[in-house]
mmCIF file with all atom_site columns, N, CA, C and O and ligand atoms in Angstrom:
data_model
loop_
_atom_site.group_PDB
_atom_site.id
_atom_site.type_symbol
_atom_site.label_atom_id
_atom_site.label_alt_id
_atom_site.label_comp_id
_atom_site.label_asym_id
_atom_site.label_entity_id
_atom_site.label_seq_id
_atom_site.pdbx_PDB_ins_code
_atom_site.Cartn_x
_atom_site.Cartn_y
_atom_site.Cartn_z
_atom_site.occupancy
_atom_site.B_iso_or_equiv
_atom_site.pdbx_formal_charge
_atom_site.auth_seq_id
_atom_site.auth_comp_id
_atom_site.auth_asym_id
_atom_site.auth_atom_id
_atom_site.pdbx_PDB_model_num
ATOM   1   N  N   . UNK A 1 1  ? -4.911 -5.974  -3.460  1.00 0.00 ? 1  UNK A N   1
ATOM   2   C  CA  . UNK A 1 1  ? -4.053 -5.497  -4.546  1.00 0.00 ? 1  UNK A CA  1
ATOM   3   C  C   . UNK A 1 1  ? -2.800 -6.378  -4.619  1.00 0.00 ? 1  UNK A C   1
ATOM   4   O  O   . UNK A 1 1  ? -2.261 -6.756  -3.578  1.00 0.00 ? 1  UNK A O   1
ATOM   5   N  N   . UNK A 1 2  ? -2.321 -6.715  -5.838  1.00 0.00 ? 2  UNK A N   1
ATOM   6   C  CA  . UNK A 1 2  ? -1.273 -7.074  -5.810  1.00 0.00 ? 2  UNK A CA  1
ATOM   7   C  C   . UNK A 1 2  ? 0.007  -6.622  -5.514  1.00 0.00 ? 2  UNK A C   1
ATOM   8   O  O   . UNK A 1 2  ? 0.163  -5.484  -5.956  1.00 0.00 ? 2  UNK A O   1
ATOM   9   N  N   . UNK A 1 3  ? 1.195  -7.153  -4.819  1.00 0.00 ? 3  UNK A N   1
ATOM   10  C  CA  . UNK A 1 3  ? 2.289  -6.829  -4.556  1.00 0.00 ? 3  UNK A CA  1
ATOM   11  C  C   . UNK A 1 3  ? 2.863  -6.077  -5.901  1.00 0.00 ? 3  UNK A C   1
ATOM   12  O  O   . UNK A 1 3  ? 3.152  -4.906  -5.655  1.00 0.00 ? 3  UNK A O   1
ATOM   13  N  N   . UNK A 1 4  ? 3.063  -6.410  -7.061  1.00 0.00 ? 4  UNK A N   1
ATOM   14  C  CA  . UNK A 1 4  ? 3.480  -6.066  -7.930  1.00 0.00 ? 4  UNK A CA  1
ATOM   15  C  C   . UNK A 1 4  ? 2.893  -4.839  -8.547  1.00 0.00 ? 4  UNK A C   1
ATOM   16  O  O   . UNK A 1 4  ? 3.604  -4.000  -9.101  1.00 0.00 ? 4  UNK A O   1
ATOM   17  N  N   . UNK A 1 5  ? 1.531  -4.730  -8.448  1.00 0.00 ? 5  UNK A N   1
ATOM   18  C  CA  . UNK A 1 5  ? 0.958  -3.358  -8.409  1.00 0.00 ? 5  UNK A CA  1
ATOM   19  C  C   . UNK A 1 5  ? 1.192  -2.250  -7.439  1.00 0.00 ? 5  UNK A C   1
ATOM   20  O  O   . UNK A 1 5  ? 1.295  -1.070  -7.774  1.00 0.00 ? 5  UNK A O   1
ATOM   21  N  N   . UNK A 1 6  ? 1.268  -2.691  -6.235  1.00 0.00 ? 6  UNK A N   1
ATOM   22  C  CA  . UNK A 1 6  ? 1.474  -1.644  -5.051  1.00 0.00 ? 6  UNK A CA  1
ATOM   23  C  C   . UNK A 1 6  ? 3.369  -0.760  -5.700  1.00 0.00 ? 6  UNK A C   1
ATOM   24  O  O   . UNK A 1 6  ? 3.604  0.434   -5.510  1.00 0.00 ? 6  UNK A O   1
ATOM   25  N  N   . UNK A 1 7  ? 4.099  -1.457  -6.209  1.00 0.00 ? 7  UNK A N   1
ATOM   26  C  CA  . UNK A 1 7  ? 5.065  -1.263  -6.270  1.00 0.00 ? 7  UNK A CA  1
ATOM   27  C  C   . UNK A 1 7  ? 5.366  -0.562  -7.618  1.00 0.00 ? 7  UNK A C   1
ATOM   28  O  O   . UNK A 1 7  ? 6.348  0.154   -7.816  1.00 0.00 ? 7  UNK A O   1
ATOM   29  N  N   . UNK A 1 8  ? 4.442  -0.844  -8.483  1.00 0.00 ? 8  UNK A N   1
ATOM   30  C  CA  . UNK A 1 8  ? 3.883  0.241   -9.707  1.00 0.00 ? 8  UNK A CA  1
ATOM   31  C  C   . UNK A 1 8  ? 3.831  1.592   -9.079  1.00 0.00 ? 8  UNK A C   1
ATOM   32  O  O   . UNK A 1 8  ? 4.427  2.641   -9.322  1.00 0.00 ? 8  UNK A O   1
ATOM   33  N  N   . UNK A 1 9  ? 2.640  1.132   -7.905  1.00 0.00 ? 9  UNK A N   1
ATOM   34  C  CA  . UNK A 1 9  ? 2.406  2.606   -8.263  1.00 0.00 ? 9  UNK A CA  1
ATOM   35  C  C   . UNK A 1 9  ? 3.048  3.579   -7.164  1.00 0.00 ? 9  UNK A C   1
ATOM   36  O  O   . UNK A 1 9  ? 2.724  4.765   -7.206  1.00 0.00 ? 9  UNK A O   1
ATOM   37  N  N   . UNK A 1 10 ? 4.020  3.098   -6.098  1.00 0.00 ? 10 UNK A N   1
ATOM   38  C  CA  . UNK A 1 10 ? 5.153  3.544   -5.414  1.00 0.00 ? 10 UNK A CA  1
ATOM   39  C  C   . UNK A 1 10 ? 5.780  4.257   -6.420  1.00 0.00 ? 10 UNK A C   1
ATOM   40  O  O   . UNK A 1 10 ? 5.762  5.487   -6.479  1.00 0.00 ? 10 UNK A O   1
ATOM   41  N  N   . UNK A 1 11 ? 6.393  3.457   -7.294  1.00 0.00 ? 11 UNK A N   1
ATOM   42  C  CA  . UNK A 1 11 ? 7.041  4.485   -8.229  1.00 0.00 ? 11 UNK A CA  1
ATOM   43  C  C   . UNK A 1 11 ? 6.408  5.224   -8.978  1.00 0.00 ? 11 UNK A C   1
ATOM   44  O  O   . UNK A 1 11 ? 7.243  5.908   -9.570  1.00 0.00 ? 11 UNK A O   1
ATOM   45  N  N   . UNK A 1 12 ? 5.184  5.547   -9.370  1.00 0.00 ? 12 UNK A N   1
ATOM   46  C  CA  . UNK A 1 12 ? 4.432  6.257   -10.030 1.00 0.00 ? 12 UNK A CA  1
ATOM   47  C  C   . UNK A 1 12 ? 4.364  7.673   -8.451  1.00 0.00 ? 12 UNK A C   1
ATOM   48  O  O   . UNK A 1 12 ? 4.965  8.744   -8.367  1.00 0.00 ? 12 UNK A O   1
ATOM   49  N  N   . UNK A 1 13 ? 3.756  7.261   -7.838  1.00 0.00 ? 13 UNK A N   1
ATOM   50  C  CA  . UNK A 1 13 ? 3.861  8.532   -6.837  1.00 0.00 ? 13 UNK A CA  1
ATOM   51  C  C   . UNK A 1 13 ? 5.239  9.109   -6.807  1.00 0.00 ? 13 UNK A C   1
ATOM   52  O  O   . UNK A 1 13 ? 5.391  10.299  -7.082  1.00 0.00 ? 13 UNK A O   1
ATOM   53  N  N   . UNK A 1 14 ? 6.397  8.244   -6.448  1.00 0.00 ? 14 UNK A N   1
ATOM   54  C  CA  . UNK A 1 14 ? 7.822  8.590   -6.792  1.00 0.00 ? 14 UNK A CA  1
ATOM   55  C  C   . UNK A 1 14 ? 7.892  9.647   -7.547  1.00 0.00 ? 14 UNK A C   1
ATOM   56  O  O   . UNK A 1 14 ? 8.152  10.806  -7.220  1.00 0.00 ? 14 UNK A O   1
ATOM   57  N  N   . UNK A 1 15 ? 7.546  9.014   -9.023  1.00 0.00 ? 15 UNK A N   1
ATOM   58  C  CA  . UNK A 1 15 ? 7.773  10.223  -10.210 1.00 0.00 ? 15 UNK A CA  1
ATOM   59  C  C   . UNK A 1 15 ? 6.791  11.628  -10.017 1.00 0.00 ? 15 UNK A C   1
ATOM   60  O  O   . UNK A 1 15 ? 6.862  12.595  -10.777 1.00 0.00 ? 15 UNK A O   1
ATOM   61  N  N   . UNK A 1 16 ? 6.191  11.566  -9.255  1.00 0.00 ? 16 UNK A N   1
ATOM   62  C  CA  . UNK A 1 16 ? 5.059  12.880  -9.019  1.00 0.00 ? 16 UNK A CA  1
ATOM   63  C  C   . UNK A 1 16 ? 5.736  13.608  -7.908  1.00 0.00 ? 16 UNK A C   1
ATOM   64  O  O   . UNK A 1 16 ? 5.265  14.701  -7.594  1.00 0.00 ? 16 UNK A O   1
ATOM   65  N  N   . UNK A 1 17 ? 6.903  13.096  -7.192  1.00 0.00 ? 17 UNK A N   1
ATOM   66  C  CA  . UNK A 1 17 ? 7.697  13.291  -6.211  1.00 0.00 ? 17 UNK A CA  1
ATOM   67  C  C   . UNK A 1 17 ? 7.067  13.288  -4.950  1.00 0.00 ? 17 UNK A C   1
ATOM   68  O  O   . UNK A 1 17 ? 6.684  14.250  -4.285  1.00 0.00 ? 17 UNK A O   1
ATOM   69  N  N   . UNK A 1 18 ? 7.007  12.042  -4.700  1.00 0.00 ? 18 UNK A N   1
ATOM   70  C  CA  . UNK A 1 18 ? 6.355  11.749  -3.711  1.00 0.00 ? 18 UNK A CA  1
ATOM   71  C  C   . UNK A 1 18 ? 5.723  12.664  -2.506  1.00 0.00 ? 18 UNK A C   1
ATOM   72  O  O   . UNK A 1 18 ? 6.067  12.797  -1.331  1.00 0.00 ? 18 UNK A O   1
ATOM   73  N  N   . UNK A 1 19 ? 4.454  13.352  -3.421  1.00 0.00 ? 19 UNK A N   1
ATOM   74  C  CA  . UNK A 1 19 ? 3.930  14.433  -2.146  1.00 0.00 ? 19 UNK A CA  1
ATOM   75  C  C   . UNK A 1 19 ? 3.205  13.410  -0.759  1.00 0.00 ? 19 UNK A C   1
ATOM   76  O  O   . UNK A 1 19 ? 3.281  12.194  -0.579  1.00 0.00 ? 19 UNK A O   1
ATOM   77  N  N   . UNK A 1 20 ? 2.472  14.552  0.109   1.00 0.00 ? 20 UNK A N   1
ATOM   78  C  CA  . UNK A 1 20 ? 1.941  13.489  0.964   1.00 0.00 ? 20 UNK A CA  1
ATOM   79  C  C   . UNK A 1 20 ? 1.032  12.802  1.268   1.00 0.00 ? 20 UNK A C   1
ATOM   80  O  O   . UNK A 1 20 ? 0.205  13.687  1.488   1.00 0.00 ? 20 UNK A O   1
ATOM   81  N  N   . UNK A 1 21 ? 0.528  11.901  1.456   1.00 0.00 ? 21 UNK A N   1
ATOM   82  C  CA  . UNK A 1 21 ? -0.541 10.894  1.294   1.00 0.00 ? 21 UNK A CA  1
ATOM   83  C  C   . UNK A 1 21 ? -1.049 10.469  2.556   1.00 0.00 ? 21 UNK A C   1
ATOM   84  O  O   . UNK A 1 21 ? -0.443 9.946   3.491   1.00 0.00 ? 21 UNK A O   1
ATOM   85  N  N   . UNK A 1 22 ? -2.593 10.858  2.409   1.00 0.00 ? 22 UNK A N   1
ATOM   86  C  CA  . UNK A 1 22 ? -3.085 10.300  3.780   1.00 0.00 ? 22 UNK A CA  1
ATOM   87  C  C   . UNK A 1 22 ? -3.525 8.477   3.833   1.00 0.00 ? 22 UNK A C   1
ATOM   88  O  O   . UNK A 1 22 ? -3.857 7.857   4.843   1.00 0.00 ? 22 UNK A O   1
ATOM   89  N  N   . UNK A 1 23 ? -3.384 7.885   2.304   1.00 0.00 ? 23 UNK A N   1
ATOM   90  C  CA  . UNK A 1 23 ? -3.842 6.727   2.571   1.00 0.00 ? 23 UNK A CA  1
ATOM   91  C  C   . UNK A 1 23 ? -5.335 6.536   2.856   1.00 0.00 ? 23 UNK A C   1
ATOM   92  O  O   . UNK A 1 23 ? -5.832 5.784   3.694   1.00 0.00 ? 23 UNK A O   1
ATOM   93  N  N   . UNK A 1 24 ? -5.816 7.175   2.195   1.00 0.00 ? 24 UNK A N   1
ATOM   94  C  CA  . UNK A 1 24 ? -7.623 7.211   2.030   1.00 0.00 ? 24 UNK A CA  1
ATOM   95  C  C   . UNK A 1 24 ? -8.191 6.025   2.288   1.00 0.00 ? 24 UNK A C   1
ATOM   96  O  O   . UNK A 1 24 ? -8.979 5.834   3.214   1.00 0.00 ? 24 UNK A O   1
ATOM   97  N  N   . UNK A 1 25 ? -7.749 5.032   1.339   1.00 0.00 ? 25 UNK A N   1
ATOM   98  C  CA  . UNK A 1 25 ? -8.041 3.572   1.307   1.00 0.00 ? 25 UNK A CA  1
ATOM   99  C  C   . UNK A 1 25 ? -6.908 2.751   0.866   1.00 0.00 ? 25 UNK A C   1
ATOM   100 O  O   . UNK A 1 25 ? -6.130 3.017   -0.050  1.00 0.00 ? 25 UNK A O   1
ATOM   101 N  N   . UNK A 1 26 ? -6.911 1.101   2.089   1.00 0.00 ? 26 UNK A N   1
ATOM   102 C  CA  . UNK A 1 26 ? -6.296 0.062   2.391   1.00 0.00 ? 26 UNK A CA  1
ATOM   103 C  C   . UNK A 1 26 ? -7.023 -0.603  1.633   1.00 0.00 ? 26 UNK A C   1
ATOM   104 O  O   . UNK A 1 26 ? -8.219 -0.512  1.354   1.00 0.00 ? 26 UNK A O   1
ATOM   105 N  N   . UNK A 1 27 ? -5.915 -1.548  1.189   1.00 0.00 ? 27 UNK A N   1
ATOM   106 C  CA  . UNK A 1 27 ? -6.493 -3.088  0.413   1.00 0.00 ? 27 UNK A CA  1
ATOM   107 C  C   . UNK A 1 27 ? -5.437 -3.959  0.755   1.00 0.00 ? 27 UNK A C   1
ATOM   108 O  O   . UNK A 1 27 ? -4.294 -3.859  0.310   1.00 0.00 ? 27 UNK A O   1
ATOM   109 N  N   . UNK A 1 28 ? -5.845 -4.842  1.576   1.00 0.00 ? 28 UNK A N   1
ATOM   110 C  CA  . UNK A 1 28 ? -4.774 -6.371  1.479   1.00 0.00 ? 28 UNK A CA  1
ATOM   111 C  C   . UNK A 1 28 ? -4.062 -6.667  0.454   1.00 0.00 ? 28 UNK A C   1
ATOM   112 O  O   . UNK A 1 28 ? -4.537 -6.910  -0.655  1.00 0.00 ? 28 UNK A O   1
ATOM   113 N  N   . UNK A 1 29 ? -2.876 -6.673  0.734   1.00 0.00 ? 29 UNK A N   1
ATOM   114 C  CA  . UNK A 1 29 ? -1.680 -6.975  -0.239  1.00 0.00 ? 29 UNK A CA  1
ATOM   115 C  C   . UNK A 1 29 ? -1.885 -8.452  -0.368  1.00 0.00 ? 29 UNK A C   1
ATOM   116 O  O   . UNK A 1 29 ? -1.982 -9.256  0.559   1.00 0.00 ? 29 UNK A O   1
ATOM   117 N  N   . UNK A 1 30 ? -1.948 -8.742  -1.931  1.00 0.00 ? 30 UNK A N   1
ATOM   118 C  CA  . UNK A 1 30 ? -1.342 -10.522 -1.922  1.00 0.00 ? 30 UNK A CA  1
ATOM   119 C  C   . UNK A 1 30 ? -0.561 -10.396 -3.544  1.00 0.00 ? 30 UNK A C   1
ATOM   120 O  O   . UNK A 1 30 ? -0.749 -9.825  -4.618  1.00 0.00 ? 30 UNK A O   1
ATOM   121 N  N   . UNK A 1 31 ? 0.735  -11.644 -2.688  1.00 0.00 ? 31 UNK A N   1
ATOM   122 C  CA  . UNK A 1 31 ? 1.047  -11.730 -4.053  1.00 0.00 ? 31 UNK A CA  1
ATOM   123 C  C   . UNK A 1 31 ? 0.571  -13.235 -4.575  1.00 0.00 ? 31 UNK A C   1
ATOM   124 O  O   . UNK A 1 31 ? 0.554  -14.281 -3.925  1.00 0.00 ? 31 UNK A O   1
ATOM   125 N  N   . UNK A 1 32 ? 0.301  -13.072 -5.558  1.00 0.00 ? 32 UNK A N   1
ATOM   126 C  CA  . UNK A 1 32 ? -0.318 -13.987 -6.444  1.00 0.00 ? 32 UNK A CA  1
ATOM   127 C  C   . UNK A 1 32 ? -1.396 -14.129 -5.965  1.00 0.00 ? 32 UNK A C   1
ATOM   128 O  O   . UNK A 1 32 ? -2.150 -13.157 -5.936  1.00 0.00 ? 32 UNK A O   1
ATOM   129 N  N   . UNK A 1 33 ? -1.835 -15.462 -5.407  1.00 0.00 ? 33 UNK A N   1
ATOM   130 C  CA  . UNK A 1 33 ? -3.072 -15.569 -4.618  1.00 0.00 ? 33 UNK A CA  1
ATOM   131 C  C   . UNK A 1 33 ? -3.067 -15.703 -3.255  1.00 0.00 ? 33 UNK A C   1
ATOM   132 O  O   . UNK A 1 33 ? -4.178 -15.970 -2.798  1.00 0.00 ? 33 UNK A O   1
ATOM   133 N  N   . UNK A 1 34 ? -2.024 -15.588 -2.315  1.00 0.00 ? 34 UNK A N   1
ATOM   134 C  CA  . UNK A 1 34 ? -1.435 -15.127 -1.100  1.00 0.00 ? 34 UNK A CA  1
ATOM   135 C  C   . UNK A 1 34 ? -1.364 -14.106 -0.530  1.00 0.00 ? 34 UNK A C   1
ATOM   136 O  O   . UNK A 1 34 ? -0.388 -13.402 -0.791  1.00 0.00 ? 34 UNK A O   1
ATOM   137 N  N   . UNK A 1 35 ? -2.525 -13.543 0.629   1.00 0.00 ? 35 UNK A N   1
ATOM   138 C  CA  . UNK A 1 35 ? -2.336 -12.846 1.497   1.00 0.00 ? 35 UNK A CA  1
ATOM   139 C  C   . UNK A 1 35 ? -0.760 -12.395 2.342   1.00 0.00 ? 35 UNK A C   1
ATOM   140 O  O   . UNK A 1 35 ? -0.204 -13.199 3.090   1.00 0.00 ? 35 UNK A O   1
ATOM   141 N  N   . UNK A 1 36 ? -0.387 -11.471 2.161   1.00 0.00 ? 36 UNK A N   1
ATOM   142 C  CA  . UNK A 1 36 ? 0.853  -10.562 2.554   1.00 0.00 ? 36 UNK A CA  1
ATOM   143 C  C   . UNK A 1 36 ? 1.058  -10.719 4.087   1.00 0.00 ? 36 UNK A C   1
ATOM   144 O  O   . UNK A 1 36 ? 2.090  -10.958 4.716   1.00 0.00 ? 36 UNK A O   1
ATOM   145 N  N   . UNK A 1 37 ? -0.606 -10.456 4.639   1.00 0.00 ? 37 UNK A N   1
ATOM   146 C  CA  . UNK A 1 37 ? -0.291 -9.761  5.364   1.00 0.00 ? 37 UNK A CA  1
ATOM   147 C  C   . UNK A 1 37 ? -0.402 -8.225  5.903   1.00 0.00 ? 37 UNK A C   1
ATOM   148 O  O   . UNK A 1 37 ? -0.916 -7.742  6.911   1.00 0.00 ? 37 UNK A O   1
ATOM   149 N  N   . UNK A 1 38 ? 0.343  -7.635  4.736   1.00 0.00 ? 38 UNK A N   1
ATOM   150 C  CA  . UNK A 1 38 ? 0.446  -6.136  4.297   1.00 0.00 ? 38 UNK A CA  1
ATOM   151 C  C   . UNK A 1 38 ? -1.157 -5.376  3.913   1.00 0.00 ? 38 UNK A C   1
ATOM   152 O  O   . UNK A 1 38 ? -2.178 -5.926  3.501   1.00 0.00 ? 38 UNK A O   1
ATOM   153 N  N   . UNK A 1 39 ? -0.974 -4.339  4.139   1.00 0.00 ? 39 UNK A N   1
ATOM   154 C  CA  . UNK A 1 39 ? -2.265 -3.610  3.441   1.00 0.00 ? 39 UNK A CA  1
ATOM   155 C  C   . UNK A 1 39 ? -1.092 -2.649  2.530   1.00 0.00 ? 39 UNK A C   1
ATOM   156 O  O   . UNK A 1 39 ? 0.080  -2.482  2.868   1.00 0.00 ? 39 UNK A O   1
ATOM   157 N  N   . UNK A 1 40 ? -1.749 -2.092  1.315   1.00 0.00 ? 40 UNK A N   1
ATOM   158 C  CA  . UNK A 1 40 ? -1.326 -1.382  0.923   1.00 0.00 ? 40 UNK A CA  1
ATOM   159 C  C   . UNK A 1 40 ? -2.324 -0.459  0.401   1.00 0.00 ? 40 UNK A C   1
ATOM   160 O  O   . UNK A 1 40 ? -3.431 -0.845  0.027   1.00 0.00 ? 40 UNK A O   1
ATOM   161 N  N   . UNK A 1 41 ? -1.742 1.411   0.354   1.00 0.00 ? 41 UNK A N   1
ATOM   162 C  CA  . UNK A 1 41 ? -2.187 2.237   0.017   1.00 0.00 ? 41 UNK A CA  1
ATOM   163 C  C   . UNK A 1 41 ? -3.082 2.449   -1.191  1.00 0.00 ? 41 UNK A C   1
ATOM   164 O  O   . UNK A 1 41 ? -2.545 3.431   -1.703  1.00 0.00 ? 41 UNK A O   1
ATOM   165 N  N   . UNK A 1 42 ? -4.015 2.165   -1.888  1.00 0.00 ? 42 UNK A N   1
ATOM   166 C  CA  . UNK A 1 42 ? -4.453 2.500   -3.399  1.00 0.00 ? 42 UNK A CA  1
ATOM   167 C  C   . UNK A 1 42 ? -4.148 3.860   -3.788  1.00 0.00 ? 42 UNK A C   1
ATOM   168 O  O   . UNK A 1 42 ? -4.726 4.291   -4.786  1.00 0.00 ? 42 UNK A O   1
ATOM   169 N  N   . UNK A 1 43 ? -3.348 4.601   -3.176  1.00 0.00 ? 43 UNK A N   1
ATOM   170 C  CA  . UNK A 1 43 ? -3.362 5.202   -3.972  1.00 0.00 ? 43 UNK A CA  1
ATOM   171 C  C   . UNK A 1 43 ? -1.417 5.947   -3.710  1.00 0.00 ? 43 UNK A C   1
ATOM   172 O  O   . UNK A 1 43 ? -0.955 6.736   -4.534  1.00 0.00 ? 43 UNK A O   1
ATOM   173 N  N   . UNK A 1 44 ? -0.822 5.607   -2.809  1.00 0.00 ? 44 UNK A N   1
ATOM   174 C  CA  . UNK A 1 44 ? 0.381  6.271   -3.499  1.00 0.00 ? 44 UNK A CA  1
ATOM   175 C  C   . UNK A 1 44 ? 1.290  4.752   -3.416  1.00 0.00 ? 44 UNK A C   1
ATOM   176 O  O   . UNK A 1 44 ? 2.495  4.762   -3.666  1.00 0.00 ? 44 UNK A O   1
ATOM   177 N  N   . UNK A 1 45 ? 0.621  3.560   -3.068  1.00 0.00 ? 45 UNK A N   1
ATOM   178 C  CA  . UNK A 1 45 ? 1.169  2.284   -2.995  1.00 0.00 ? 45 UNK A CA  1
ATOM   179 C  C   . UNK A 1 45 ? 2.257  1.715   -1.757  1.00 0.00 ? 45 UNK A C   1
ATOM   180 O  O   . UNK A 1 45 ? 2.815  0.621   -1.673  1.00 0.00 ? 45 UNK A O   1
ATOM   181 N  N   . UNK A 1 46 ? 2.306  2.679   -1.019  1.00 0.00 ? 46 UNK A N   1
ATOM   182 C  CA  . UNK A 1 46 ? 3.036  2.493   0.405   1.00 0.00 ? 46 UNK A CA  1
ATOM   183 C  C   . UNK A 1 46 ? 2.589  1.114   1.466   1.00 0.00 ? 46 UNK A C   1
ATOM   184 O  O   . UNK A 1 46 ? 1.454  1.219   1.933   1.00 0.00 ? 46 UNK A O   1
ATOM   185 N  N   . UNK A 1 47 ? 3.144  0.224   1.755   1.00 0.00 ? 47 UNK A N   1
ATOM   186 C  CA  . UNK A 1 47 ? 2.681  -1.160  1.976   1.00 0.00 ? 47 UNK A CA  1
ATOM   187 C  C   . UNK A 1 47 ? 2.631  -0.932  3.951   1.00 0.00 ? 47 UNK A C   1
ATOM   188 O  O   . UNK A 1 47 ? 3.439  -0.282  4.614   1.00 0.00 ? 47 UNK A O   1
ATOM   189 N  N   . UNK A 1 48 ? 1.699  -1.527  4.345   1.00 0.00 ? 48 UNK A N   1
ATOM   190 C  CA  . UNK A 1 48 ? 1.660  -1.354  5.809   1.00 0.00 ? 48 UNK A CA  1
ATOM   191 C  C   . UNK A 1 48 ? 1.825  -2.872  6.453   1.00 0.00 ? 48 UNK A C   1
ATOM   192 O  O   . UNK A 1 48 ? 1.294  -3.826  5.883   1.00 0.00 ? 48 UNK A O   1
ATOM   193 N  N   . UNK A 1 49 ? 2.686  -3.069  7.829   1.00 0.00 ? 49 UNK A N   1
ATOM   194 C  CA  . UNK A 1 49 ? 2.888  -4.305  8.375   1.00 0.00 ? 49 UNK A CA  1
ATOM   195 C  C   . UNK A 1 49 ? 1.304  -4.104  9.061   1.00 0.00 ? 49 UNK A C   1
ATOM   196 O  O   . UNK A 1 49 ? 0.576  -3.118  8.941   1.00 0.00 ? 49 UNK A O   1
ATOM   197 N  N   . UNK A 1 50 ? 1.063  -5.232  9.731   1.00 0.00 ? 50 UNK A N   1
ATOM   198 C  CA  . UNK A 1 50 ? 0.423  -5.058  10.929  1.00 0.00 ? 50 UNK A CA  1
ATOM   199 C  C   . UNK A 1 50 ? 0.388  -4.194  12.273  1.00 0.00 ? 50 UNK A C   1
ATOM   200 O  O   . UNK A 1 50 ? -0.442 -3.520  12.883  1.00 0.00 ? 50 UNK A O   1
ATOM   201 N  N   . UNK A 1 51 ? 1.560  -4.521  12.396  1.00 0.00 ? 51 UNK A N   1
ATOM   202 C  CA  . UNK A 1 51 ? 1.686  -3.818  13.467  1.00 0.00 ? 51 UNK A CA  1
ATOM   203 C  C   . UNK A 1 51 ? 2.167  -2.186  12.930  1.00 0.00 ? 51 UNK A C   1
ATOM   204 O  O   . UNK A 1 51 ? 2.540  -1.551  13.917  1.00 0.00 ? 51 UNK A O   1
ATOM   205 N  N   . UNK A 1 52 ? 2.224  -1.645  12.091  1.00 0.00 ? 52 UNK A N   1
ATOM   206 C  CA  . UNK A 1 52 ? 2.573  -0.697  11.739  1.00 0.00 ? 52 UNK A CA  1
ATOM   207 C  C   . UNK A 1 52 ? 0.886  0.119   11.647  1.00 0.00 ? 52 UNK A C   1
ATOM   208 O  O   . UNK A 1 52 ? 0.374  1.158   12.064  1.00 0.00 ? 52 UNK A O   1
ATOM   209 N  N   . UNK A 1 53 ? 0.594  -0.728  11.077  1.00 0.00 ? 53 UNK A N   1
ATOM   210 C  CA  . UNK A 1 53 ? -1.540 -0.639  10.763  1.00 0.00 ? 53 UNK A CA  1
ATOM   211 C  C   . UNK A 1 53 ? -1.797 -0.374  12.144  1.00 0.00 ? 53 UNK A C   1
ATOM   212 O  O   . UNK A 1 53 ? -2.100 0.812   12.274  1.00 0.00 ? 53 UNK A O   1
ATOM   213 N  N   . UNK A 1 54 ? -1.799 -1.065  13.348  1.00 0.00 ? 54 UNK A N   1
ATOM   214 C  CA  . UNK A 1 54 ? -2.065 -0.845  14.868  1.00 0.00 ? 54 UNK A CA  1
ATOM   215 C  C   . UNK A 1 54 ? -1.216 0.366   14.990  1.00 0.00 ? 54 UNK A C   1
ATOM   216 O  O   . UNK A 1 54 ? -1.897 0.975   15.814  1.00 0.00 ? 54 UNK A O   1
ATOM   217 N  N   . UNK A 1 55 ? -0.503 0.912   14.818  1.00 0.00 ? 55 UNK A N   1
ATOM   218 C  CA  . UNK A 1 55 ? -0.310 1.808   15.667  1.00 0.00 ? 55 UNK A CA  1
ATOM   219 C  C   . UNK A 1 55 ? -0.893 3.184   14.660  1.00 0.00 ? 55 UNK A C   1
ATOM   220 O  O   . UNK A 1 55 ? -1.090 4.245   15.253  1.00 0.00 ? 55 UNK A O   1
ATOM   221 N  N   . UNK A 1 56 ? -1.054 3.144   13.727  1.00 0.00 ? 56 UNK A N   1
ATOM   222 C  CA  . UNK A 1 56 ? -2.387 4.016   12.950  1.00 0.00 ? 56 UNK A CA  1
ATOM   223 C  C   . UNK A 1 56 ? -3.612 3.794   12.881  1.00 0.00 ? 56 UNK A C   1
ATOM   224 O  O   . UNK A 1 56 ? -4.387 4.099   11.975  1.00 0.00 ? 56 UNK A O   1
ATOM   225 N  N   . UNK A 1 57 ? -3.842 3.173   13.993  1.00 0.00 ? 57 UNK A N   1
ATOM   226 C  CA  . UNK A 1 57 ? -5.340 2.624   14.185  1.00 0.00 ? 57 UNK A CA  1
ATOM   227 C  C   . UNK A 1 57 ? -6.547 2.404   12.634  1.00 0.00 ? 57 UNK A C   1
ATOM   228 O  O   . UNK A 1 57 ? -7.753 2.602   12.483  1.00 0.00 ? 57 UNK A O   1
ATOM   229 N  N   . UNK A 1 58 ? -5.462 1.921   11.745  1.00 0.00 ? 58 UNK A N   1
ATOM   230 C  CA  . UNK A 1 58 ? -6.317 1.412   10.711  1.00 0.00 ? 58 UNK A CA  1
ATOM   231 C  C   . UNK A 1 58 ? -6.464 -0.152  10.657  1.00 0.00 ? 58 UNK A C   1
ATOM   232 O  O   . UNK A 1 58 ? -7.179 -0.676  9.802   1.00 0.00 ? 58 UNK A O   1
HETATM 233 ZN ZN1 . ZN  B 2 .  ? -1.020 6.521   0.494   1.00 0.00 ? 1  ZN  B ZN1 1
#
C-alpha cells in the first residue's frame, strides 16, 4: 500500500473516531515504488516499524 494511502485512511478511521482495530491484514508500505519498510494496517491505516511488527509477532 502506499504511504499516502495508509494516511488516507488513518484519517478516515480518525473521523469514525478511531475505534479499535485488530489489524486483520498487513501490506508493505512503499512510497512510490520504495519499500518503507513499514507494514501498514488495510484497514484503519496504522503503519508498523519492524521491530514494532516483532514484538506483535506479525
Ligand atoms: Zn488496523
Amino acid at each position: 500500500m502506499q504511504a499516502a494511502d495508509a494516511t488516507r485512511l488513518q484519517k478516515e478511521w480518525e473521523a469514525k473516531g478511531s475505534p479499535p482495530c485488530e489489524h486483520p491484514r498487513l501490506e508493505k508500505e512503499y512510497y512510490l515504488s520504495a519499500q518503507t519498510g513499514d507494514k501498514v494496517c488495510t484497514t484503519c491505516g496504522e503503519d508498523f516499524s519492524p521491530a514494532e511488527l516483532k514484538k506483535m509477532g506479525r
